[in-house]
mmCIF file of C-alpha atoms in Angstrom:
data_model
loop_
_atom_site.group_PDB
_atom_site.id
_atom_site.type_symbol
_atom_site.label_atom_id
_atom_site.label_comp_id
_atom_site.label_asym_id
_atom_site.label_seq_id
_atom_site.Cartn_x
_atom_site.Cartn_y
_atom_site.Cartn_z
ATOM 1 C CA MET I 1 97.830 71.071 136.681
ATOM 2 C CA ALA I 2 94.980 72.613 134.676
ATOM 3 C CA LEU I 3 95.269 76.133 133.364
ATOM 4 C CA PRO I 4 93.249 78.739 135.218
ATOM 5 C CA THR I 5 90.766 80.772 133.229
ATOM 6 C CA PHE I 6 91.930 84.218 132.161
ATOM 7 C CA ALA I 7 89.572 85.708 134.786
ATOM 8 C CA GLU I 8 91.186 83.550 137.497
ATOM 9 C CA PHE I 9 94.690 84.504 136.331
ATOM 10 C CA GLU I 10 93.737 88.176 136.320
ATOM 11 C CA ALA I 11 92.120 88.044 139.776
ATOM 12 C CA ARG I 12 95.191 86.331 141.284
ATOM 13 C CA ALA I 13 97.583 88.777 139.605
ATOM 14 C CA ARG I 14 95.636 91.807 140.796
ATOM 15 C CA ALA I 15 95.470 90.350 144.321
ATOM 16 C CA ASP I 16 99.273 90.017 144.125
ATOM 17 C CA GLY I 17 99.590 93.727 143.257
ATOM 18 C CA PHE I 18 99.957 93.626 139.475
ATOM 19 C CA ASP I 19 98.590 96.726 137.678
ATOM 20 C CA ASP I 20 97.992 95.433 134.178
ATOM 21 C CA VAL I 21 96.879 91.999 132.941
ATOM 22 C CA LEU I 22 96.680 91.159 129.263
ATOM 23 C CA GLU I 23 96.904 88.473 126.616
ATOM 24 C CA ARG I 24 99.859 88.646 124.218
ATOM 25 C CA ARG I 25 100.040 86.691 120.967
ATOM 26 C CA TRP I 26 103.337 86.203 119.167
ATOM 27 C CA ALA I 27 103.785 85.062 115.581
ATOM 28 C CA ALA I 28 105.440 81.728 114.855
ATOM 29 C CA GLY I 29 109.218 81.944 114.812
ATOM 30 C CA ARG I 30 109.351 85.464 116.240
ATOM 31 C CA VAL I 31 112.661 86.406 117.894
ATOM 32 C CA VAL I 32 112.943 89.303 120.347
ATOM 33 C CA ASP I 33 116.588 90.157 120.998
ATOM 34 C CA THR I 34 117.879 91.035 124.456
ATOM 35 C CA HIS I 35 115.837 93.817 126.040
ATOM 36 C CA THR I 36 114.412 94.912 129.396
ATOM 37 C CA HIS I 37 111.013 96.048 130.679
ATOM 38 C CA PRO I 38 110.357 98.923 133.127
ATOM 39 C CA PHE I 39 107.967 96.621 135.006
ATOM 40 C CA ALA I 40 107.971 93.229 136.719
ATOM 41 C CA VAL I 41 106.292 90.384 134.821
ATOM 42 C CA GLN I 42 104.441 87.266 135.869
ATOM 43 C CA ALA I 43 103.229 85.158 132.927
ATOM 44 C CA ILE I 44 101.849 81.832 131.816
ATOM 45 C CA VAL I 45 102.204 80.279 128.364
ATOM 46 C CA THR I 46 98.688 79.271 127.312
ATOM 47 C CA ALA I 47 99.394 78.051 123.764
ATOM 48 C CA GLY I 48 102.506 77.205 121.777
ATOM 49 C CA GLU I 49 106.016 77.400 123.188
ATOM 50 C CA MET I 50 108.822 79.853 123.796
ATOM 51 C CA TRP I 51 112.443 80.016 124.851
ATOM 52 C CA LEU I 52 113.331 82.627 127.473
ATOM 53 C CA THR I 53 117.007 83.474 127.978
ATOM 54 C CA CYS I 54 118.242 85.273 131.129
ATOM 55 C CA ASP I 55 121.775 85.402 132.524
ATOM 56 C CA GLY I 56 123.035 82.931 129.912
ATOM 57 C CA THR I 57 120.409 80.314 130.786
ATOM 58 C CA THR I 58 117.620 79.401 128.391
ATOM 59 C CA ARG I 59 114.314 77.898 129.530
ATOM 60 C CA HIS I 60 112.015 76.108 127.094
ATOM 61 C CA LEU I 61 108.473 76.915 128.181
ATOM 62 C CA ARG I 62 105.380 75.106 126.903
ATOM 63 C CA ALA I 63 101.659 75.651 127.398
ATOM 64 C CA GLY I 64 100.850 75.588 131.112
ATOM 65 C CA GLU I 65 104.288 76.718 132.264
ATOM 66 C CA ARG I 66 104.879 79.987 134.107
ATOM 67 C CA PHE I 67 107.717 82.437 134.509
ATOM 68 C CA GLU I 68 108.473 85.652 136.350
ATOM 69 C CA LEU I 69 110.908 88.473 135.646
ATOM 70 C CA ALA I 70 111.830 91.412 137.836
ATOM 71 C CA ARG I 71 111.835 94.852 136.234
ATOM 72 C CA ASP I 72 114.888 95.855 134.179
ATOM 73 C CA VAL I 73 116.175 92.258 133.834
ATOM 74 C CA PRO I 74 117.867 91.739 130.442
ATOM 75 C CA HIS I 75 116.303 88.810 128.591
ATOM 76 C CA ALA I 76 115.639 87.487 125.085
ATOM 77 C CA GLU I 77 112.612 85.604 123.758
ATOM 78 C CA ARG I 78 112.125 83.160 120.888
ATOM 79 C CA TYR I 79 108.787 81.689 119.895
ATOM 80 C CA GLY I 80 108.085 78.249 118.431
ATOM 81 C CA ALA I 81 106.887 76.959 115.070
ATOM 82 C CA ASP I 82 103.278 77.740 115.994
ATOM 83 C CA ALA I 83 101.928 81.043 117.264
ATOM 84 C CA THR I 84 102.377 81.492 121.005
ATOM 85 C CA THR I 85 99.924 83.000 123.464
ATOM 86 C CA LEU I 86 100.880 84.332 126.895
ATOM 87 C CA TRP I 87 98.813 85.767 129.721
ATOM 88 C CA VAL I 88 100.953 88.511 131.220
ATOM 89 C CA ALA I 89 100.635 90.479 134.447
ATOM 90 C CA ARG I 90 102.737 93.634 134.818
ATOM 91 C CA ARG I 91 103.653 95.536 137.976
ATOM 92 C CA SER I 92 105.064 99.051 137.565
#
């Protein structure tokens, strides 16, 4: 499946009730220890790779893969050997 454009991702997210849509870039090898967000997240990896750990399960996500998290869900993130880019929609 081809990636949508950022405009298409944003339009779909806003139609689904998300308040904020942005692009996030993470440095190679970055590790973000377990934390939560006060918002729900819907995201797509557009470049690079990441590992997302929730409830003891780790998912390896590559460019083109999506994930969702409800608000206040504890999770950890680790980014690959190359910089990683995500398109992220947030719902307060």
